[in-house]
């Protein structure tokens, strides 16, 4: 679901300023860390980022935004009145970059007891076709989950090409729009993106929420002190269970290998 210009300008200004601060901090980084994932060509004079992991733990503005009704009420529209926070990324996706993301589904990386988890993506500065927008296979959230292991048993966070031979160009939707355009992504949707070929970064904030009665049953690849926080409504006394199976990811307690490395 794409909501054009959903986030108002006052919030966008705060998010831009916070993003600029994180970009400035990255000037001292010379190789990717658990927080900063660098894009090719990153230098102190020209900081280039692919991602900031858990930005809500790096700058208070992001957590204030995640817990504002503008986001939590929106999440409640699709997960129910009681809303839980799971994790967040800030995909900066610097200009003229080298990294896209191949077709995949979210939930096999962090399985829950049901399929309520939703990613709410906010284009802080908007996104054009040439900037590598999020792309979706229309209606795929109602279809099956596919394996994200390759033929050698490696967890590569992508669906095998042969499993998607049925996807036709007219089934693909690219989410573009101006600043504040917001995308709601069902956790079963097949999606991906191309590299940013434009001359501007494409910062996309990606908090993930679920219903309060949905519980992750594997270790999260992205940890945070806010993991599991109830951000709207009240905690659950019982868990919700969806009987449809979900393939398990590797045991991330031993460390997390970022998906762009697995997809290389």
PDB file of C-alpha atoms in Angstrom:
ATOM      1  CA  UNK A   1       0.000   0.000   0.000  1.00  0.00           C
ATOM      2  CA  UNK A   2       1.475   3.365  -1.035  1.00  0.00           C
ATOM      3  CA  UNK A   3       0.346   6.562   0.729  1.00  0.00           C
ATOM      4  CA  UNK A   4       1.609   9.632  -1.182  1.00  0.00           C
ATOM      5  CA  UNK A   5       2.954  12.510   0.937  1.00  0.00           C
ATOM      6  CA  UNK A   6       1.717  10.919   4.178  1.00  0.00           C
ATOM      7  CA  UNK A   7       4.331  12.293   6.599  1.00  0.00           C
ATOM      8  CA  UNK A   8       4.042  16.078   7.129  1.00  0.00           C
ATOM      9  CA  UNK A   9       6.881  18.500   6.422  1.00  0.00           C
ATOM     10  CA  UNK A  10       7.607  19.267  10.096  1.00  0.00           C
ATOM     11  CA  UNK A  11       8.428  15.618  10.780  1.00  0.00           C
ATOM     12  CA  UNK A  12      10.412  15.306   7.552  1.00  0.00           C
ATOM     13  CA  UNK A  13      12.591  18.250   8.574  1.00  0.00           C
ATOM     14  CA  UNK A  14      13.415  16.556  11.888  1.00  0.00           C
ATOM     15  CA  UNK A  15      14.147  13.229  10.179  1.00  0.00           C
ATOM     16  CA  UNK A  16      16.429  14.937   7.639  1.00  0.00           C
ATOM     17  CA  UNK A  17      18.377  16.680  10.384  1.00  0.00           C
ATOM     18  CA  UNK A  18      18.782  13.424  12.333  1.00  0.00           C
ATOM     19  CA  UNK A  19      19.881  11.592   9.179  1.00  0.00           C
ATOM     20  CA  UNK A  20      22.443  14.315   8.474  1.00  0.00           C
ATOM     21  CA  UNK A  21      23.857  13.861  11.985  1.00  0.00           C
ATOM     22  CA  UNK A  22      24.268  10.122  11.470  1.00  0.00           C
ATOM     23  CA  UNK A  23      25.900  10.734   8.099  1.00  0.00           C
ATOM     24  CA  UNK A  24      28.324  13.149   9.749  1.00  0.00           C
ATOM     25  CA  UNK A  25      29.227  10.598  12.439  1.00  0.00           C
ATOM     26  CA  UNK A  26      30.043   8.056   9.732  1.00  0.00           C
ATOM     27  CA  UNK A  27      32.916  10.218   8.455  1.00  0.00           C
ATOM     28  CA  UNK A  28      35.265   8.548  10.959  1.00  0.00           C
ATOM     29  CA  UNK A  29      34.280   5.028   9.811  1.00  0.00           C
ATOM     30  CA  UNK A  30      36.548   3.304   7.291  1.00  0.00           C
ATOM     31  CA  UNK A  31      34.784  -0.066   7.053  1.00  0.00           C
ATOM     32  CA  UNK A  32      31.263  -1.330   7.671  1.00  0.00           C
ATOM     33  CA  UNK A  33      30.219  -1.937  11.284  1.00  0.00           C
ATOM     34  CA  UNK A  34      27.171  -3.351  13.061  1.00  0.00           C
ATOM     35  CA  UNK A  35      25.645   0.133  12.789  1.00  0.00           C
ATOM     36  CA  UNK A  36      26.959   1.647   9.568  1.00  0.00           C
ATOM     37  CA  UNK A  37      26.976  -0.224   6.268  1.00  0.00           C
ATOM     38  CA  UNK A  38      29.158   1.722   3.856  1.00  0.00           C
ATOM     39  CA  UNK A  39      28.605   2.182   0.152  1.00  0.00           C
ATOM     40  CA  UNK A  40      31.520   1.975  -2.266  1.00  0.00           C
ATOM     41  CA  UNK A  41      33.517   5.203  -2.379  1.00  0.00           C
ATOM     42  CA  UNK A  42      32.817   6.204   1.238  1.00  0.00           C
ATOM     43  CA  UNK A  43      35.359   8.717   2.628  1.00  0.00           C
ATOM     44  CA  UNK A  44      35.503  11.252   5.419  1.00  0.00           C
ATOM     45  CA  UNK A  45      35.045  14.037   2.875  1.00  0.00           C
ATOM     46  CA  UNK A  46      32.258  12.251   1.020  1.00  0.00           C
ATOM     47  CA  UNK A  47      30.312   9.959   3.367  1.00  0.00           C
ATOM     48  CA  UNK A  48      28.360   7.314   1.457  1.00  0.00           C
ATOM     49  CA  UNK A  49      26.093   4.902   3.301  1.00  0.00           C
ATOM     50  CA  UNK A  50      23.971   1.975   2.283  1.00  0.00           C
ATOM     51  CA  UNK A  51      22.319   1.501   5.674  1.00  0.00           C
ATOM     52  CA  UNK A  52      22.191   2.597   9.306  1.00  0.00           C
ATOM     53  CA  UNK A  53      21.044  -0.291  11.511  1.00  0.00           C
ATOM     54  CA  UNK A  54      18.703   0.479  14.435  1.00  0.00           C
ATOM     55  CA  UNK A  55      18.777   4.273  13.936  1.00  0.00           C
ATOM     56  CA  UNK A  56      16.315   4.623  16.840  1.00  0.00           C
ATOM     57  CA  UNK A  57      19.206   3.620  19.137  1.00  0.00           C
ATOM     58  CA  UNK A  58      21.548   6.166  17.547  1.00  0.00           C
ATOM     59  CA  UNK A  59      19.345   9.278  17.558  1.00  0.00           C
ATOM     60  CA  UNK A  60      16.304   9.976  19.718  1.00  0.00           C
ATOM     61  CA  UNK A  61      14.353  11.624  16.874  1.00  0.00           C
ATOM     62  CA  UNK A  62      13.868   8.288  15.144  1.00  0.00           C
ATOM     63  CA  UNK A  63      12.404   6.654  18.252  1.00  0.00           C
ATOM     64  CA  UNK A  64      10.159   9.671  18.838  1.00  0.00           C
ATOM     65  CA  UNK A  65       8.912   9.250  15.288  1.00  0.00           C
ATOM     66  CA  UNK A  66       8.440   5.476  15.656  1.00  0.00           C
ATOM     67  CA  UNK A  67       6.255   6.008  18.721  1.00  0.00           C
ATOM     68  CA  UNK A  68       4.296   8.993  17.395  1.00  0.00           C
ATOM     69  CA  UNK A  69       0.627   8.315  16.570  1.00  0.00           C
ATOM     70  CA  UNK A  70       1.354   9.200  12.942  1.00  0.00           C
ATOM     71  CA  UNK A  71       3.123   5.836  12.773  1.00  0.00           C
ATOM     72  CA  UNK A  72       1.545   3.752  15.532  1.00  0.00           C
ATOM     73  CA  UNK A  73      -2.032   4.580  14.495  1.00  0.00           C
ATOM     74  CA  UNK A  74      -1.123   3.685  10.921  1.00  0.00           C
ATOM     75  CA  UNK A  75       0.309   0.358  12.094  1.00  0.00           C
ATOM     76  CA  UNK A  76      -2.846  -0.258  14.133  1.00  0.00           C
ATOM     77  CA  UNK A  77      -4.930   0.085  10.984  1.00  0.00           C
ATOM     78  CA  UNK A  78      -3.398  -3.151   9.694  1.00  0.00           C
ATOM     79  CA  UNK A  79      -2.226  -5.103  12.789  1.00  0.00           C
ATOM     80  CA  UNK A  80      -4.912  -4.194  15.329  1.00  0.00           C
ATOM     81  CA  UNK A  81      -5.139  -1.735  18.246  1.00  0.00           C
ATOM     82  CA  UNK A  82      -2.221  -3.126  20.289  1.00  0.00           C
ATOM     83  CA  UNK A  83       1.080  -2.562  18.497  1.00  0.00           C
ATOM     84  CA  UNK A  84       4.559  -3.941  19.181  1.00  0.00           C
ATOM     85  CA  UNK A  85       7.892  -2.657  17.814  1.00  0.00           C
ATOM     86  CA  UNK A  86      10.316  -5.198  16.349  1.00  0.00           C
ATOM     87  CA  UNK A  87      13.246  -3.456  14.602  1.00  0.00           C
ATOM     88  CA  UNK A  88      14.206  -0.669  12.225  1.00  0.00           C
ATOM     89  CA  UNK A  89      16.646   0.189   9.444  1.00  0.00           C
ATOM     90  CA  UNK A  90      17.492   3.437   7.678  1.00  0.00           C
ATOM     91  CA  UNK A  91      18.399   2.516   4.113  1.00  0.00           C
ATOM     92  CA  UNK A  92      20.247   5.611   2.911  1.00  0.00           C
ATOM     93  CA  UNK A  93      21.123   4.076  -0.477  1.00  0.00           C
ATOM     94  CA  UNK A  94      23.655   6.660  -1.649  1.00  0.00           C
ATOM     95  CA  UNK A  95      23.593   8.090  -5.152  1.00  0.00           C
ATOM     96  CA  UNK A  96      25.151   6.185  -8.054  1.00  0.00           C
ATOM     97  CA  UNK A  97      25.389   3.177  -5.767  1.00  0.00           C
ATOM     98  CA  UNK A  98      26.305  -0.439  -6.323  1.00  0.00           C
ATOM     99  CA  UNK A  99      23.724  -2.270  -4.222  1.00  0.00           C
ATOM    100  CA  UNK A 100      20.205  -3.285  -5.029  1.00  0.00           C
ATOM    101  CA  UNK A 101      18.247  -6.074  -3.359  1.00  0.00           C
ATOM    102  CA  UNK A 102      17.017  -9.188  -5.147  1.00  0.00           C
ATOM    103  CA  UNK A 103      13.496 -10.593  -4.759  1.00  0.00           C
ATOM    104  CA  UNK A 104      12.825 -11.824  -1.239  1.00  0.00           C
ATOM    105  CA  UNK A 105      10.230 -12.022   1.543  1.00  0.00           C
ATOM    106  CA  UNK A 106      10.726 -10.505   4.991  1.00  0.00           C
ATOM    107  CA  UNK A 107       9.205 -12.954   7.443  1.00  0.00           C
ATOM    108  CA  UNK A 108      11.606 -15.925   6.942  1.00  0.00           C
ATOM    109  CA  UNK A 109      14.397 -13.788   8.448  1.00  0.00           C
ATOM    110  CA  UNK A 110      12.420 -13.166  11.636  1.00  0.00           C
ATOM    111  CA  UNK A 111       9.497 -15.646  11.920  1.00  0.00           C
ATOM    112  CA  UNK A 112       6.603 -14.771  14.209  1.00  0.00           C
ATOM    113  CA  UNK A 113       3.701 -16.768  15.577  1.00  0.00           C
ATOM    114  CA  UNK A 114       1.473 -15.045  13.013  1.00  0.00           C
ATOM    115  CA  UNK A 115       1.832 -12.948   9.867  1.00  0.00           C
ATOM    116  CA  UNK A 116       0.801  -9.579  11.286  1.00  0.00           C
ATOM    117  CA  UNK A 117       4.273  -7.930  11.055  1.00  0.00           C
ATOM    118  CA  UNK A 118       4.294  -4.936   8.746  1.00  0.00           C
ATOM    119  CA  UNK A 119       7.152  -2.757   7.558  1.00  0.00           C
ATOM    120  CA  UNK A 120       6.220   0.910   7.189  1.00  0.00           C
ATOM    121  CA  UNK A 121       8.699   2.576   4.840  1.00  0.00           C
ATOM    122  CA  UNK A 122       8.987   6.370   4.748  1.00  0.00           C
ATOM    123  CA  UNK A 123      10.785   8.065   1.859  1.00  0.00           C
ATOM    124  CA  UNK A 124      12.301  11.020   3.711  1.00  0.00           C
ATOM    125  CA  UNK A 125      13.204  12.890   0.505  1.00  0.00           C
ATOM    126  CA  UNK A 126      10.927  11.045  -1.898  1.00  0.00           C
ATOM    127  CA  UNK A 127      11.984   8.526  -4.541  1.00  0.00           C
ATOM    128  CA  UNK A 128      12.048   8.499  -8.343  1.00  0.00           C
ATOM    129  CA  UNK A 129      12.268   5.559 -10.731  1.00  0.00           C
ATOM    130  CA  UNK A 130      16.026   5.990 -11.187  1.00  0.00           C
ATOM    131  CA  UNK A 131      16.718   5.952  -7.440  1.00  0.00           C
ATOM    132  CA  UNK A 132      15.941   2.260  -6.994  1.00  0.00           C
ATOM    133  CA  UNK A 133      12.461   2.372  -5.449  1.00  0.00           C
ATOM    134  CA  UNK A 134      10.955  -0.508  -3.557  1.00  0.00           C
ATOM    135  CA  UNK A 135       9.338  -2.881  -6.049  1.00  0.00           C
ATOM    136  CA  UNK A 136       6.652  -5.461  -5.265  1.00  0.00           C
ATOM    137  CA  UNK A 137       5.016  -8.419  -6.901  1.00  0.00           C
ATOM    138  CA  UNK A 138       1.338  -7.500  -6.716  1.00  0.00           C
ATOM    139  CA  UNK A 139      -0.745  -9.943  -4.668  1.00  0.00           C
ATOM    140  CA  UNK A 140       2.231 -12.070  -3.603  1.00  0.00           C
ATOM    141  CA  UNK A 141       1.375 -11.628   0.099  1.00  0.00           C
ATOM    142  CA  UNK A 142      -1.536 -13.987  -0.516  1.00  0.00           C
ATOM    143  CA  UNK A 143       0.708 -16.628  -2.081  1.00  0.00           C
ATOM    144  CA  UNK A 144       3.249 -19.082  -0.663  1.00  0.00           C
ATOM    145  CA  UNK A 145       6.471 -18.424   1.184  1.00  0.00           C
ATOM    146  CA  UNK A 146       9.561 -19.475  -0.780  1.00  0.00           C
ATOM    147  CA  UNK A 147      12.872 -20.850   0.438  1.00  0.00           C
ATOM    148  CA  UNK A 148      15.637 -18.287   0.867  1.00  0.00           C
ATOM    149  CA  UNK A 149      18.413 -20.872   0.978  1.00  0.00           C
ATOM    150  CA  UNK A 150      20.486 -21.560  -2.131  1.00  0.00           C
ATOM    151  CA  UNK A 151      21.179 -25.031  -3.550  1.00  0.00           C
ATOM    152  CA  UNK A 152      24.196 -25.360  -1.227  1.00  0.00           C
ATOM    153  CA  UNK A 153      22.153 -24.658   1.883  1.00  0.00           C
ATOM    154  CA  UNK A 154      23.349 -21.086   2.386  1.00  0.00           C
ATOM    155  CA  UNK A 155      20.838 -18.548   3.718  1.00  0.00           C
ATOM    156  CA  UNK A 156      21.069 -15.901   0.980  1.00  0.00           C
ATOM    157  CA  UNK A 157      17.926 -13.834   1.734  1.00  0.00           C
ATOM    158  CA  UNK A 158      16.586 -14.113  -1.790  1.00  0.00           C
ATOM    159  CA  UNK A 159      14.097 -16.307  -3.600  1.00  0.00           C
ATOM    160  CA  UNK A 160      15.605 -18.562  -6.244  1.00  0.00           C
ATOM    161  CA  UNK A 161      15.079 -17.380  -9.817  1.00  0.00           C
ATOM    162  CA  UNK A 162      13.454 -20.656 -10.842  1.00  0.00           C
ATOM    163  CA  UNK A 163      10.804 -20.229  -8.126  1.00  0.00           C
ATOM    164  CA  UNK A 164       9.757 -16.890  -9.624  1.00  0.00           C
ATOM    165  CA  UNK A 165       9.485 -17.885 -13.275  1.00  0.00           C
ATOM    166  CA  UNK A 166       5.766 -17.079 -13.011  1.00  0.00           C
ATOM    167  CA  UNK A 167       6.370 -13.364 -12.309  1.00  0.00           C
ATOM    168  CA  UNK A 168       5.541 -11.183 -15.318  1.00  0.00           C
ATOM    169  CA  UNK A 169       6.540  -7.503 -15.769  1.00  0.00           C
ATOM    170  CA  UNK A 170       2.951  -6.293 -15.496  1.00  0.00           C
ATOM    171  CA  UNK A 171       2.733  -7.819 -11.991  1.00  0.00           C
ATOM    172  CA  UNK A 172       5.558  -5.607 -10.654  1.00  0.00           C
ATOM    173  CA  UNK A 173       4.724  -2.325  -8.923  1.00  0.00           C
ATOM    174  CA  UNK A 174       7.398   0.288  -8.132  1.00  0.00           C
ATOM    175  CA  UNK A 175       6.653   2.542  -5.192  1.00  0.00           C
ATOM    176  CA  UNK A 176       7.667   6.098  -6.098  1.00  0.00           C
ATOM    177  CA  UNK A 177       6.532   9.434  -4.720  1.00  0.00           C
ATOM    178  CA  UNK A 178       7.476  12.723  -3.160  1.00  0.00           C
ATOM    179  CA  UNK A 179       8.888  13.429   0.306  1.00  0.00           C
ATOM    180  CA  UNK A 180       6.877  11.734   3.022  1.00  0.00           C
ATOM    181  CA  UNK A 181       5.452   9.067   0.727  1.00  0.00           C
ATOM    182  CA  UNK A 182       4.874   6.008   2.900  1.00  0.00           C
ATOM    183  CA  UNK A 183       4.717   2.325   1.974  1.00  0.00           C
ATOM    184  CA  UNK A 184       3.065  -0.432   4.036  1.00  0.00           C
ATOM    185  CA  UNK A 185       4.673  -3.783   3.267  1.00  0.00           C
ATOM    186  CA  UNK A 186       3.049  -7.043   4.333  1.00  0.00           C
ATOM    187  CA  UNK A 187       5.674  -9.433   5.735  1.00  0.00           C
ATOM    188  CA  UNK A 188       4.897 -12.100   3.090  1.00  0.00           C
ATOM    189  CA  UNK A 189       5.136  -9.787   0.054  1.00  0.00           C
ATOM    190  CA  UNK A 190       7.799 -10.582  -2.552  1.00  0.00           C
ATOM    191  CA  UNK A 191       9.800  -7.381  -2.983  1.00  0.00           C
ATOM    192  CA  UNK A 192      13.218  -6.001  -3.891  1.00  0.00           C
ATOM    193  CA  UNK A 193      14.911  -2.963  -5.416  1.00  0.00           C
ATOM    194  CA  UNK A 194      17.580  -1.944  -7.895  1.00  0.00           C
ATOM    195  CA  UNK A 195      20.680   0.147  -7.210  1.00  0.00           C
ATOM    196  CA  UNK A 196      20.271   3.923  -6.952  1.00  0.00           C
ATOM    197  CA  UNK A 197      21.299   5.249 -10.363  1.00  0.00           C
ATOM    198  CA  UNK A 198      20.284   8.815  -9.545  1.00  0.00           C
ATOM    199  CA  UNK A 199      22.405  11.725  -8.355  1.00  0.00           C
ATOM    200  CA  UNK A 200      20.802  11.962  -4.882  1.00  0.00           C
ATOM    201  CA  UNK A 201      20.649   9.542  -1.932  1.00  0.00           C
ATOM    202  CA  UNK A 202      17.341   7.747  -1.291  1.00  0.00           C
ATOM    203  CA  UNK A 203      16.912   7.664   2.504  1.00  0.00           C
ATOM    204  CA  UNK A 204      14.136   5.247   3.410  1.00  0.00           C
ATOM    205  CA  UNK A 205      13.218   4.712   7.073  1.00  0.00           C
ATOM    206  CA  UNK A 206      11.907   1.176   7.716  1.00  0.00           C
ATOM    207  CA  UNK A 207      10.397   0.477  11.160  1.00  0.00           C
ATOM    208  CA  UNK A 208       8.735  -2.914  11.621  1.00  0.00           C
ATOM    209  CA  UNK A 209       5.674  -3.388  13.832  1.00  0.00           C
ATOM    210  CA  UNK A 210       3.411  -6.330  14.680  1.00  0.00           C
ATOM    211  CA  UNK A 211       0.303  -6.981  16.706  1.00  0.00           C
ATOM    212  CA  UNK A 212       1.070  -7.178  20.424  1.00  0.00           C
ATOM    213  CA  UNK A 213       0.039 -10.850  20.484  1.00  0.00           C
ATOM    214  CA  UNK A 214       2.518 -11.801  17.752  1.00  0.00           C
ATOM    215  CA  UNK A 215       5.794 -13.180  19.083  1.00  0.00           C
ATOM    216  CA  UNK A 216       9.099 -13.805  17.320  1.00  0.00           C
ATOM    217  CA  UNK A 217      10.257 -17.378  17.943  1.00  0.00           C
ATOM    218  CA  UNK A 218      13.825 -17.118  16.620  1.00  0.00           C
ATOM    219  CA  UNK A 219      16.645 -14.771  17.589  1.00  0.00           C
ATOM    220  CA  UNK A 220      16.317 -11.420  15.848  1.00  0.00           C
ATOM    221  CA  UNK A 221      19.062 -10.596  13.321  1.00  0.00           C
ATOM    222  CA  UNK A 222      18.782  -6.944  14.399  1.00  0.00           C
ATOM    223  CA  UNK A 223      18.726  -6.335  18.140  1.00  0.00           C
ATOM    224  CA  UNK A 224      17.739  -3.259  20.115  1.00  0.00           C
ATOM    225  CA  UNK A 225      16.747  -2.348  23.683  1.00  0.00           C
ATOM    226  CA  UNK A 226      13.373  -1.435  22.139  1.00  0.00           C
ATOM    227  CA  UNK A 227      12.795  -4.905  20.658  1.00  0.00           C
ATOM    228  CA  UNK A 228       9.339  -5.985  21.836  1.00  0.00           C
ATOM    229  CA  UNK A 229       8.270  -2.590  23.207  1.00  0.00           C
ATOM    230  CA  UNK A 230       4.513  -1.961  23.131  1.00  0.00           C
ATOM    231  CA  UNK A 231       4.157   1.364  21.324  1.00  0.00           C
ATOM    232  CA  UNK A 232       0.359   1.544  21.226  1.00  0.00           C
ATOM    233  CA  UNK A 233      -2.324  -0.089  23.342  1.00  0.00           C
ATOM    234  CA  UNK A 234      -1.516  -2.789  25.861  1.00  0.00           C
ATOM    235  CA  UNK A 235       0.589  -5.972  26.076  1.00  0.00           C
ATOM    236  CA  UNK A 236      -0.965  -9.305  25.140  1.00  0.00           C
ATOM    237  CA  UNK A 237      -1.908 -11.991  27.663  1.00  0.00           C
ATOM    238  CA  UNK A 238      -2.204 -14.666  24.987  1.00  0.00           C
ATOM    239  CA  UNK A 239      -0.327 -15.289  21.746  1.00  0.00           C
ATOM    240  CA  UNK A 240      -1.845 -15.378  18.282  1.00  0.00           C
ATOM    241  CA  UNK A 241      -0.939 -18.406  16.136  1.00  0.00           C
ATOM    242  CA  UNK A 242      -1.176 -18.795  12.359  1.00  0.00           C
ATOM    243  CA  UNK A 243      -0.836 -22.461  11.326  1.00  0.00           C
ATOM    244  CA  UNK A 244       0.829 -21.709   7.983  1.00  0.00           C
ATOM    245  CA  UNK A 245       4.477 -22.812   8.248  1.00  0.00           C
ATOM    246  CA  UNK A 246       7.516 -20.565   7.854  1.00  0.00           C
ATOM    247  CA  UNK A 247      11.014 -21.768   6.973  1.00  0.00           C
ATOM    248  CA  UNK A 248      13.510 -21.008   9.752  1.00  0.00           C
ATOM    249  CA  UNK A 249      16.564 -18.787   9.286  1.00  0.00           C
ATOM    250  CA  UNK A 250      20.011 -19.709  10.632  1.00  0.00           C
ATOM    251  CA  UNK A 251      20.616 -19.310  14.357  1.00  0.00           C
ATOM    252  CA  UNK A 252      21.539 -15.634  14.547  1.00  0.00           C
ATOM    253  CA  UNK A 253      22.779 -15.958  18.127  1.00  0.00           C
ATOM    254  CA  UNK A 254      26.164 -16.799  16.637  1.00  0.00           C
ATOM    255  CA  UNK A 255      26.238 -13.601  14.573  1.00  0.00           C
ATOM    256  CA  UNK A 256      24.383 -12.078  11.667  1.00  0.00           C
ATOM    257  CA  UNK A 257      25.695 -12.055   8.113  1.00  0.00           C
ATOM    258  CA  UNK A 258      24.152  -9.048   6.349  1.00  0.00           C
ATOM    259  CA  UNK A 259      21.950 -10.001   3.394  1.00  0.00           C
ATOM    260  CA  UNK A 260      23.830  -7.893   0.829  1.00  0.00           C
ATOM    261  CA  UNK A 261      26.911  -9.983   1.542  1.00  0.00           C
ATOM    262  CA  UNK A 262      24.901 -13.166   1.098  1.00  0.00           C
ATOM    263  CA  UNK A 263      23.501 -11.883  -2.189  1.00  0.00           C
ATOM    264  CA  UNK A 264      26.839 -10.794  -3.673  1.00  0.00           C
TER     265      UNK A 264
END
